[in-house]
mmCIF file of C-alpha atoms and ligand atoms in Angstrom:
data_model
loop_
_atom_site.group_PDB
_atom_site.id
_atom_site.type_symbol
_atom_site.label_atom_id
_atom_site.label_comp_id
_atom_site.label_asym_id
_atom_site.label_seq_id
_atom_site.Cartn_x
_atom_site.Cartn_y
_atom_site.Cartn_z
ATOM 1 C CA MET A 68 91.050 59.111 79.769
ATOM 2 C CA LEU A 69 94.377 60.129 78.177
ATOM 3 C CA SER A 70 94.767 62.686 80.936
ATOM 4 C CA ALA A 71 94.210 60.011 83.580
ATOM 5 C CA VAL A 72 96.844 57.754 81.991
ATOM 6 C CA LEU A 73 99.350 60.599 81.749
ATOM 7 C CA GLY A 74 98.592 61.417 85.378
ATOM 8 C CA LEU A 75 99.975 58.021 86.388
ATOM 9 C CA PHE A 76 103.379 59.032 85.053
ATOM 10 C CA SER A 77 103.519 62.769 85.672
ATOM 11 C CA GLN A 78 104.916 64.572 88.681
ATOM 12 C CA ASP A 79 102.322 67.253 89.356
ATOM 13 C CA LEU A 80 103.682 70.636 90.378
ATOM 14 C CA ALA A 81 102.576 73.478 92.639
ATOM 15 C CA LEU A 82 104.085 76.867 91.782
ATOM 16 C CA ASP A 83 104.332 80.147 93.640
ATOM 17 C CA LEU A 84 106.038 82.895 91.664
ATOM 18 C CA GLY A 85 106.800 85.405 94.395
ATOM 19 C CA THR A 86 108.384 88.838 94.123
ATOM 20 C CA SER A 87 111.517 87.617 95.939
ATOM 21 C CA HIS A 88 111.386 83.815 95.603
ATOM 22 C CA THR A 89 109.975 81.284 93.190
ATOM 23 C CA ARG A 90 108.953 78.047 94.872
ATOM 24 C CA ILE A 91 107.992 74.761 93.301
ATOM 25 C CA TRP A 92 106.473 71.859 95.181
ATOM 26 C CA MET A 93 106.439 68.389 93.666
ATOM 27 C CA ARG A 94 104.305 65.461 94.706
ATOM 28 C CA ASN A 95 106.185 62.999 96.950
ATOM 29 C CA HIS A 96 109.108 65.434 97.238
ATOM 30 C CA GLY A 97 107.769 68.629 98.853
ATOM 31 C CA VAL A 98 109.434 71.983 98.023
ATOM 32 C CA VAL A 99 112.051 71.187 95.357
ATOM 33 C CA ILE A 100 112.825 74.747 94.199
ATOM 34 C CA ASP A 101 113.191 77.854 96.361
ATOM 35 C CA GLU A 102 115.196 80.378 94.369
ATOM 36 C CA PRO A 103 115.368 84.150 93.946
ATOM 37 C CA THR A 104 112.927 85.375 91.283
ATOM 38 C CA VAL A 105 115.664 86.969 89.184
ATOM 39 C CA VAL A 106 116.603 86.426 85.543
ATOM 40 C CA ALA A 107 119.709 87.785 83.775
ATOM 41 C CA VAL A 108 118.822 88.638 80.188
ATOM 42 C CA HIS A 109 121.064 89.589 77.276
ATOM 43 C CA ARG A 110 119.564 91.987 74.745
ATOM 44 C CA ASN A 111 121.162 91.930 71.269
ATOM 45 C CA THR A 112 121.381 94.905 68.894
ATOM 46 C CA ARG A 113 118.005 93.982 67.349
ATOM 47 C CA GLY A 114 116.394 94.039 70.798
ATOM 48 C CA ARG A 115 115.906 90.252 71.087
ATOM 49 C CA ARG A 116 116.234 88.894 74.603
ATOM 50 C CA LYS A 117 118.071 85.716 75.602
ATOM 51 C CA VAL A 118 118.183 84.246 79.094
ATOM 52 C CA LEU A 119 121.730 84.036 80.511
ATOM 53 C CA ALA A 120 121.079 82.916 84.076
ATOM 54 C CA ILE A 121 118.162 82.391 86.429
ATOM 55 C CA GLY A 122 117.495 82.227 90.158
ATOM 56 C CA LYS A 123 120.490 81.908 92.451
ATOM 57 C CA ASP A 124 122.861 82.042 89.459
ATOM 58 C CA ALA A 125 121.402 85.404 88.375
ATOM 59 C CA LEU A 126 121.198 86.994 91.840
ATOM 60 C CA PRO A 127 124.908 87.938 92.158
ATOM 61 C CA MET A 128 124.584 89.766 88.816
ATOM 62 C CA LEU A 129 122.045 92.294 90.184
ATOM 63 C CA GLY A 130 123.590 95.737 89.697
ATOM 64 C CA ARG A 131 126.825 94.266 88.275
ATOM 65 C CA THR A 132 126.066 93.731 84.581
ATOM 66 C CA PRO A 133 127.480 95.282 81.374
ATOM 67 C CA HIS A 134 125.131 97.552 79.402
ATOM 68 C CA ASP A 135 123.669 94.807 77.161
ATOM 69 C CA VAL A 136 122.800 92.479 80.065
ATOM 70 C CA HIS A 137 119.899 93.230 82.411
ATOM 71 C CA THR A 138 118.841 91.524 85.578
ATOM 72 C CA VAL A 139 115.066 91.403 85.594
ATOM 73 C CA LYS A 140 112.771 90.783 88.543
ATOM 74 C CA PRO A 141 109.623 89.790 86.631
ATOM 75 C CA ILE A 142 107.257 89.899 89.627
ATOM 76 C CA LYS A 143 106.368 93.277 91.151
ATOM 77 C CA ASP A 144 104.137 93.754 94.200
ATOM 78 C CA GLY A 145 103.265 90.042 94.097
ATOM 79 C CA ARG A 146 101.989 90.026 90.504
ATOM 80 C CA ILE A 147 103.602 89.251 87.173
ATOM 81 C CA ALA A 148 104.960 92.432 85.600
ATOM 82 C CA ASP A 149 107.073 90.916 82.785
ATOM 83 C CA PHE A 150 105.270 87.870 81.396
ATOM 84 C CA GLU A 151 107.949 86.999 78.847
ATOM 85 C CA VAL A 152 110.699 86.769 81.473
ATOM 86 C CA ALA A 153 108.419 85.109 84.061
ATOM 87 C CA GLU A 154 107.577 82.430 81.497
ATOM 88 C CA ALA A 155 111.260 81.897 80.676
ATOM 89 C CA LEU A 156 111.944 81.411 84.393
ATOM 90 C CA LEU A 157 109.046 78.985 84.684
ATOM 91 C CA VAL A 158 110.132 76.953 81.675
ATOM 92 C CA HIS A 159 113.712 76.657 82.995
ATOM 93 C CA LEU A 160 112.669 75.656 86.501
ATOM 94 C CA VAL A 161 109.983 73.203 85.382
ATOM 95 C CA ARG A 162 112.503 71.547 83.053
ATOM 96 C CA ARG A 163 114.962 71.329 85.893
ATOM 97 C CA VAL A 164 112.558 69.478 88.179
ATOM 98 C CA HIS A 165 110.582 67.577 85.586
ATOM 99 C CA GLY A 166 112.976 66.743 82.780
ATOM 100 C CA ARG A 167 112.093 67.199 79.112
ATOM 101 C CA ASN A 168 109.911 64.168 78.559
ATOM 102 C CA SER A 169 106.712 65.463 76.932
ATOM 103 C CA LEU A 170 104.839 62.287 77.922
ATOM 104 C CA MET A 171 105.193 63.379 81.522
ATOM 105 C CA SER A 172 103.013 66.515 81.176
ATOM 106 C CA PRO A 173 102.249 67.556 84.722
ATOM 107 C CA ARG A 174 99.193 69.184 86.186
ATOM 108 C CA MET A 175 100.211 72.590 87.528
ATOM 109 C CA VAL A 176 98.598 74.566 90.305
ATOM 110 C CA VAL A 177 99.646 78.204 90.658
ATOM 111 C CA ALA A 178 99.079 80.601 93.566
ATOM 112 C CA VAL A 179 97.806 83.996 92.385
ATOM 113 C CA PRO A 180 96.776 87.199 94.205
ATOM 114 C CA CYS A 181 93.025 87.271 94.979
ATOM 115 C CA SER A 182 92.540 90.334 92.798
ATOM 116 C CA THR A 183 94.109 88.812 89.649
ATOM 117 C CA SER A 184 92.248 89.949 86.498
ATOM 118 C CA ASP A 185 90.858 87.600 83.834
ATOM 119 C CA VAL A 186 93.579 88.745 81.432
ATOM 120 C CA GLU A 187 96.305 87.943 83.980
ATOM 121 C CA ARG A 188 94.728 84.558 84.706
ATOM 122 C CA ARG A 189 94.657 83.682 81.017
ATOM 123 C CA ALA A 190 98.284 84.756 80.632
ATOM 124 C CA VAL A 191 99.350 82.574 83.605
ATOM 125 C CA ARG A 192 97.447 79.588 82.190
ATOM 126 C CA ASP A 193 99.023 80.092 78.741
ATOM 127 C CA SER A 194 102.522 80.365 80.209
ATOM 128 C CA CYS A 195 102.044 77.138 82.184
ATOM 129 C CA LYS A 196 100.766 75.344 79.079
ATOM 130 C CA ARG A 197 103.851 76.488 77.158
ATOM 131 C CA ALA A 198 105.971 75.247 80.077
ATOM 132 C CA GLY A 199 104.437 71.807 79.481
ATOM 133 C CA ALA A 200 101.331 71.663 81.704
ATOM 134 C CA ARG A 201 98.476 69.465 80.554
ATOM 135 C CA GLU A 202 96.098 71.007 83.080
ATOM 136 C CA VAL A 203 96.382 74.299 84.972
ATOM 137 C CA HIS A 204 94.587 75.393 88.152
ATOM 138 C CA LEU A 205 94.859 78.766 89.859
ATOM 139 C CA VAL A 206 94.337 79.168 93.605
ATOM 140 C CA PRO A 207 94.056 82.486 95.516
ATOM 141 C CA ARG A 208 97.275 82.968 97.464
ATOM 142 C CA SER A 209 95.643 83.619 100.850
ATOM 143 C CA LEU A 210 93.583 80.435 100.543
ATOM 144 C CA ALA A 211 96.744 78.544 99.598
ATOM 145 C CA ALA A 212 98.547 80.043 102.609
ATOM 146 C CA ALA A 213 95.685 79.039 104.943
ATOM 147 C CA ILE A 214 95.832 75.418 103.730
ATOM 148 C CA GLY A 215 99.622 75.483 104.168
ATOM 149 C CA ALA A 216 99.094 76.808 107.719
ATOM 150 C CA ASN A 217 96.756 73.863 108.452
ATOM 151 C CA LEU A 218 93.788 76.102 109.234
ATOM 152 C CA PRO A 219 90.422 74.294 109.135
ATOM 153 C CA ILE A 220 89.097 76.354 106.214
ATOM 154 C CA GLU A 221 86.431 73.779 105.352
ATOM 155 C CA GLN A 222 84.461 74.820 108.435
ATOM 156 C CA PRO A 223 81.921 77.687 108.468
ATOM 157 C CA ARG A 224 84.281 79.801 110.563
ATOM 158 C CA GLY A 225 86.276 82.913 109.638
ATOM 159 C CA HIS A 226 90.075 82.774 109.506
ATOM 160 C CA LEU A 227 92.273 85.743 108.642
ATOM 161 C CA VAL A 228 95.617 84.983 107.036
ATOM 162 C CA VAL A 229 98.259 87.494 105.953
ATOM 163 C CA ASP A 230 101.023 86.269 103.629
ATOM 164 C CA ILE A 231 103.743 88.937 103.902
ATOM 165 C CA GLY A 232 106.256 88.339 101.164
ATOM 166 C CA GLY A 233 108.867 90.459 99.438
ATOM 167 C CA GLY A 234 106.451 92.497 97.329
ATOM 168 C CA ALA A 235 103.031 92.415 98.948
ATOM 169 C CA ALA A 236 100.959 91.482 101.954
ATOM 170 C CA GLU A 237 98.143 89.268 100.730
ATOM 171 C CA ILE A 238 95.323 89.510 103.260
ATOM 172 C CA GLY A 239 92.316 87.182 103.174
ATOM 173 C CA VAL A 240 89.382 86.159 105.346
ATOM 174 C CA LEU A 241 88.473 82.575 104.526
ATOM 175 C CA SER A 242 85.575 80.319 105.358
ATOM 176 C CA LEU A 243 84.075 77.164 103.814
ATOM 177 C CA ARG A 244 87.086 76.822 101.441
ATOM 178 C CA GLY A 245 86.394 80.232 99.912
ATOM 179 C CA VAL A 246 87.696 83.805 100.121
ATOM 180 C CA VAL A 247 85.143 86.021 101.863
ATOM 181 C CA ALA A 248 87.118 89.288 101.803
ATOM 182 C CA SER A 249 90.620 90.057 100.612
ATOM 183 C CA LYS A 250 93.150 92.699 99.726
ATOM 184 C CA SER A 251 96.650 92.754 98.360
ATOM 185 C CA VAL A 252 98.699 95.548 99.951
ATOM 186 C CA PRO A 253 101.735 96.367 97.795
ATOM 187 C CA GLY A 254 104.946 96.542 99.785
ATOM 188 C CA GLY A 255 106.342 93.771 101.948
ATOM 189 C CA GLY A 256 109.949 92.896 102.784
ATOM 190 C CA GLU A 257 111.418 94.686 99.761
ATOM 191 C CA ALA A 258 109.564 97.912 100.642
ATOM 192 C CA MET A 259 111.104 97.586 104.106
ATOM 193 C CA ASP A 260 114.560 97.358 102.471
ATOM 194 C CA GLU A 261 113.735 100.417 100.366
ATOM 195 C CA ALA A 262 112.702 102.308 103.529
ATOM 196 C CA ILE A 263 116.096 101.459 105.066
ATOM 197 C CA VAL A 264 117.918 102.694 101.921
ATOM 198 C CA THR A 265 115.979 105.987 102.190
ATOM 199 C CA MET A 266 116.681 106.310 105.941
ATOM 200 C CA LEU A 267 120.451 105.803 105.388
ATOM 201 C CA ARG A 268 120.423 108.379 102.595
ATOM 202 C CA ASP A 269 118.430 110.983 104.518
ATOM 203 C CA ARG A 270 119.930 110.546 107.993
ATOM 204 C CA PHE A 271 123.484 109.469 107.232
ATOM 205 C CA ASP A 272 124.148 110.787 103.685
ATOM 206 C CA LEU A 273 125.025 107.207 102.837
ATOM 207 C CA LEU A 274 124.179 105.425 99.605
ATOM 208 C CA VAL A 275 123.752 101.622 99.904
ATOM 209 C CA GLY A 276 122.218 98.920 97.726
ATOM 210 C CA HIS A 277 119.126 96.874 98.561
ATOM 211 C CA GLY A 278 121.250 93.859 99.512
ATOM 212 C CA THR A 279 123.004 95.863 102.251
ATOM 213 C CA ALA A 280 119.653 97.211 103.483
ATOM 214 C CA GLU A 281 118.213 93.688 103.644
ATOM 215 C CA ARG A 282 121.260 92.454 105.563
ATOM 216 C CA LEU A 283 120.783 95.263 108.107
ATOM 217 C CA LYS A 284 117.081 94.365 108.431
ATOM 218 C CA LEU A 285 117.887 90.701 109.059
ATOM 219 C CA GLU A 286 120.682 91.556 111.491
ATOM 220 C CA ILE A 287 119.074 94.168 113.760
ATOM 221 C CA GLY A 288 115.672 94.960 112.221
ATOM 222 C CA ALA A 289 112.582 94.754 114.421
ATOM 223 C CA ALA A 290 109.026 96.041 114.195
ATOM 224 C CA MET A 291 109.300 97.457 117.708
ATOM 225 C CA THR A 292 112.314 98.792 119.586
ATOM 226 C CA ARG A 293 114.134 96.166 121.539
ATOM 227 C CA PRO A 294 117.278 96.138 123.674
ATOM 228 C CA PRO A 295 119.804 98.486 122.036
ATOM 229 C CA ALA A 296 121.737 96.995 119.121
ATOM 230 C CA THR A 297 123.811 98.547 116.394
ATOM 231 C CA SER A 298 125.367 97.462 113.138
ATOM 232 C CA ARG A 299 128.098 98.905 110.957
ATOM 233 C CA VAL A 300 126.973 99.707 107.424
ATOM 234 C CA ALA A 301 129.304 100.577 104.566
ATOM 235 C CA GLY A 302 128.238 102.587 101.540
ATOM 236 C CA ARG A 303 129.148 105.601 99.436
ATOM 237 C CA CYS A 304 129.120 109.009 101.102
ATOM 238 C CA LEU A 305 126.733 111.272 99.207
ATOM 239 C CA ARG A 306 128.711 114.387 100.176
ATOM 240 C CA THR A 307 132.262 113.252 99.365
ATOM 241 C CA GLY A 308 131.546 110.389 96.936
ATOM 242 C CA VAL A 309 133.983 108.061 98.712
ATOM 243 C CA PRO A 310 133.246 104.826 100.624
ATOM 244 C CA ARG A 311 132.336 105.342 104.272
ATOM 245 C CA ALA A 312 130.942 103.250 107.138
ATOM 246 C CA VAL A 313 128.460 104.363 109.799
ATOM 247 C CA GLU A 314 127.033 102.816 112.961
ATOM 248 C CA VAL A 315 123.251 102.363 112.648
ATOM 249 C CA SER A 316 121.001 101.572 115.617
ATOM 250 C CA ALA A 317 118.099 99.124 115.748
ATOM 251 C CA GLU A 318 115.910 102.085 116.657
ATOM 252 C CA ASP A 319 116.821 103.854 113.381
ATOM 253 C CA VAL A 320 115.750 100.723 111.508
ATOM 254 C CA THR A 321 112.511 100.294 113.507
ATOM 255 C CA THR A 322 111.540 103.909 112.813
ATOM 256 C CA ALA A 323 112.186 103.409 109.096
ATOM 257 C CA LEU A 324 110.041 100.245 109.011
ATOM 258 C CA ALA A 325 107.007 101.752 110.785
ATOM 259 C CA PRO A 326 105.169 103.057 107.670
ATOM 260 C CA ALA A 327 105.392 99.610 105.990
ATOM 261 C CA ILE A 328 103.845 98.020 109.106
ATOM 262 C CA ASP A 329 101.179 100.754 109.312
ATOM 263 C CA ALA A 330 100.190 99.930 105.703
ATOM 264 C CA ILE A 331 99.739 96.226 106.519
ATOM 265 C CA ALA A 332 97.681 97.083 109.627
ATOM 266 C CA ALA A 333 95.484 99.451 107.585
ATOM 267 C CA GLY A 334 94.975 96.677 104.993
ATOM 268 C CA ILE A 335 93.901 94.204 107.711
ATOM 269 C CA ARG A 336 91.436 96.745 109.138
ATOM 270 C CA GLU A 337 89.994 97.366 105.675
ATOM 271 C CA VAL A 338 89.521 93.644 105.029
ATOM 272 C CA LEU A 339 87.799 93.219 108.411
ATOM 273 C CA GLU A 340 85.472 96.109 107.585
ATOM 274 C CA GLY A 341 84.380 94.213 104.467
ATOM 275 C CA THR A 342 83.865 90.948 106.396
ATOM 276 C CA PRO A 343 80.382 89.880 107.570
ATOM 277 C CA PRO A 344 80.076 90.453 111.353
ATOM 278 C CA GLY A 345 79.828 86.753 112.309
ATOM 279 C CA LEU A 346 83.057 85.866 110.508
ATOM 280 C CA ALA A 347 84.782 89.029 111.810
ATOM 281 C CA SER A 348 83.976 87.958 115.372
ATOM 282 C CA ASP A 349 85.509 84.521 114.649
ATOM 283 C CA VAL A 350 88.683 86.365 113.634
ATOM 284 C CA ALA A 351 88.533 88.518 116.783
ATOM 285 C CA GLU A 352 88.338 85.316 118.830
ATOM 286 C CA HIS A 353 90.999 83.250 117.052
ATOM 287 C CA GLY A 354 93.292 86.013 115.856
ATOM 288 C CA VAL A 355 95.295 86.704 112.722
ATOM 289 C CA VAL A 356 97.838 84.226 111.303
ATOM 290 C CA LEU A 357 100.962 85.572 109.609
ATOM 291 C CA VAL A 358 102.953 83.592 107.034
ATOM 292 C CA GLY A 359 105.516 84.515 104.343
ATOM 293 C CA GLY A 360 109.203 85.456 104.618
ATOM 294 C CA ALA A 361 108.700 88.976 105.968
ATOM 295 C CA SER A 362 106.417 87.737 108.773
ATOM 296 C CA SER A 363 109.671 86.683 110.504
ATOM 297 C CA LEU A 364 110.574 90.311 111.191
ATOM 298 C CA ARG A 365 111.261 90.481 114.933
ATOM 299 C CA ARG A 366 108.248 91.546 117.026
ATOM 300 C CA LEU A 367 106.001 92.014 114.005
ATOM 301 C CA ASP A 368 103.240 90.076 115.781
ATOM 302 C CA ILE A 369 103.297 92.490 118.731
ATOM 303 C CA ALA A 370 103.511 95.590 116.526
ATOM 304 C CA LEU A 371 100.490 94.455 114.469
ATOM 305 C CA ARG A 372 98.552 93.397 117.552
ATOM 306 C CA ASP A 373 99.014 96.873 119.031
ATOM 307 C CA ARG A 374 97.827 98.467 115.799
ATOM 308 C CA ILE A 375 94.738 96.310 115.096
ATOM 309 C CA GLY A 376 93.780 95.234 118.624
ATOM 310 C CA LEU A 377 93.533 91.507 117.783
ATOM 311 C CA PRO A 378 95.714 88.529 118.674
ATOM 312 C CA VAL A 379 98.396 87.887 116.028
ATOM 313 C CA MET A 380 100.359 84.647 115.554
ATOM 314 C CA VAL A 381 103.349 84.000 113.288
ATOM 315 C CA LEU A 382 103.424 80.537 111.760
ATOM 316 C CA ASP A 383 106.725 78.743 112.430
ATOM 317 C CA GLU A 384 108.429 77.821 109.159
ATOM 318 C CA GLY A 385 105.712 79.787 107.331
ATOM 319 C CA ARG A 386 107.906 81.055 104.461
ATOM 320 C CA ALA A 387 106.620 78.504 102.006
ATOM 321 C CA ALA A 388 103.054 78.166 103.362
ATOM 322 C CA ALA A 389 101.396 79.175 100.067
ATOM 323 C CA VAL A 390 103.220 76.661 97.874
ATOM 324 C CA THR A 391 102.848 73.920 100.483
ATOM 325 C CA GLY A 392 99.121 74.690 100.634
ATOM 326 C CA ILE A 393 98.573 74.380 96.899
ATOM 327 C CA GLY A 394 100.706 71.251 96.943
ATOM 328 C CA ARG A 395 98.302 69.803 99.472
ATOM 329 C CA ALA A 396 95.374 70.826 97.268
ATOM 330 C CA LEU A 397 97.003 68.906 94.396
ATOM 331 C CA GLU A 398 96.667 65.723 96.406
ATOM 332 C CA SER A 399 92.883 65.999 96.710
ATOM 333 C CA ARG A 400 90.735 66.504 93.585
ATOM 334 C CA ASP A 401 87.857 67.582 95.784
ATOM 335 C CA LEU A 402 89.884 70.260 97.607
ATOM 336 C CA LEU A 403 91.531 71.434 94.375
ATOM 337 C CA GLU A 404 88.182 71.974 92.663
ATOM 338 C CA ALA A 405 86.800 73.791 95.696
ATOM 339 C CA VAL A 406 89.697 76.245 95.990
ATOM 340 C CA SER A 407 90.477 76.883 92.297
ATOM 341 C CA CYS A 408 89.506 80.268 90.909
HETATM 342 N N1 ATP B 634 113.991 86.889 109.481
HETATM 343 C C1 ATP B 634 113.484 87.831 108.652
HETATM 344 N N2 ATP B 634 113.195 89.066 109.102
HETATM 345 C C2 ATP B 634 112.687 90.011 108.286
HETATM 346 N N3 ATP B 634 112.432 89.814 106.974
HETATM 347 C C3 ATP B 634 112.714 88.598 106.480
HETATM 348 C C4 ATP B 634 113.245 87.546 107.262
HETATM 349 N N4 ATP B 634 113.432 86.446 106.461
HETATM 350 C C5 ATP B 634 113.031 86.811 105.227
HETATM 351 N N5 ATP B 634 112.596 88.097 105.219
HETATM 352 C C6 ATP B 634 112.105 88.887 104.083
HETATM 353 O O1 ATP B 634 111.051 88.175 103.459
HETATM 354 C C7 ATP B 634 110.977 88.611 102.093
HETATM 355 C C8 ATP B 634 110.789 87.411 101.190
HETATM 356 O O2 ATP B 634 109.642 86.719 101.601
HETATM 357 P P1 ATP B 634 108.992 85.633 100.631
HETATM 358 O O3 ATP B 634 110.037 84.717 100.139
HETATM 359 O O4 ATP B 634 107.808 85.080 101.342
HETATM 360 O O5 ATP B 634 108.517 86.586 99.435
HETATM 361 P P2 ATP B 634 107.832 86.203 98.055
HETATM 362 O O6 ATP B 634 106.878 85.090 98.272
HETATM 363 O O7 ATP B 634 108.866 85.991 97.023
HETATM 364 O O8 ATP B 634 107.088 87.580 97.719
HETATM 365 P P3 ATP B 634 105.532 87.928 97.455
HETATM 366 O O9 ATP B 634 104.715 86.845 98.053
HETATM 367 O O10 ATP B 634 105.323 89.262 98.130
HETATM 368 O O11 ATP B 634 105.399 88.065 95.981
HETATM 369 C C9 ATP B 634 112.278 89.329 101.789
HETATM 370 O O12 ATP B 634 112.030 90.725 101.707
HETATM 371 C C10 ATP B 634 113.167 89.014 103.003
HETATM 372 O O13 ATP B 634 114.081 90.052 103.328
HETATM 373 MG MG1 MG B 635 104.859 84.943 98.554
#
């Protein structure tokens, strides 16, 4: 009863704590937060940590802090690696969108990887409660992404969705509002950046940061070679130690990205092997749907199609599919109960 009354006043929230971005969806408003998942933390001489900046305010500090300040990325490979910092981020962002009024305790729905352990689930629930939630629901990320992609998951038909984010590719076959087979493949867009850093070091003796590698990926990166393109990249020469710039081709970048794409293709094949034949043939007929930031890599659909032999579609505006999907689940008690884990 009390919960129902509070519900009249609260602004329920859907949360997706991603490796690269934290997104919050609020009823009647849509996505209200989409910020880098980065926290700048000061550690005093007794080892106590205090938050200095979060999200877009903390991002420029990455790699530019004095020795007692650390920039922490609390999510690794799509799962929470530093619960204390992740909770601090959550508390700050929830306060920002929801104010401090304790009477307005929201319901919170959180997207989690399919393979999340009971201990991790409990920790997420506890963190949300401390951030002010009166009720917490957890939804598998691939199911959330499928709802966000408007797939008819209530039907007895198999759909395969891959959410390729910064830290992981979350692969799921879904039917009747449930996950039939799933796998989280570590490595997404940030592993692609890392592969570019390694390629520049090995081929050009050039040391660059992840930000430069990401810029190169966005500028000329593609999953398959395309008309010739080049980009100038500045870094530190590993032989002389002084700044230097080199001309890098799109083909160099494509070659560097291939192993990351192979890993996603292998993950999709593995999930299909664990899918009952009837549902697998639905997938073969309707194809694979890609969402998440890194699914926008040029020609990724074609590169994956060639590797797995199935049609592949990239959802337009699919970056925030998971948080939009759990937001939609928040609007229907029936759907929320069916998809919660
Ligand atoms: N046009 C693009 N081409 C290639 N990569 C892109 C593009 N746009 C964004 N990305 C990459 O997408 C990644 C971020 O995606 P997203 O915001 O979905 O991740 P996330 O949800 O925070 O991570 P995860 O779900 O893995 O925990 C980054 O690595 C970014 O470089
Ligand atoms: Mg994500």
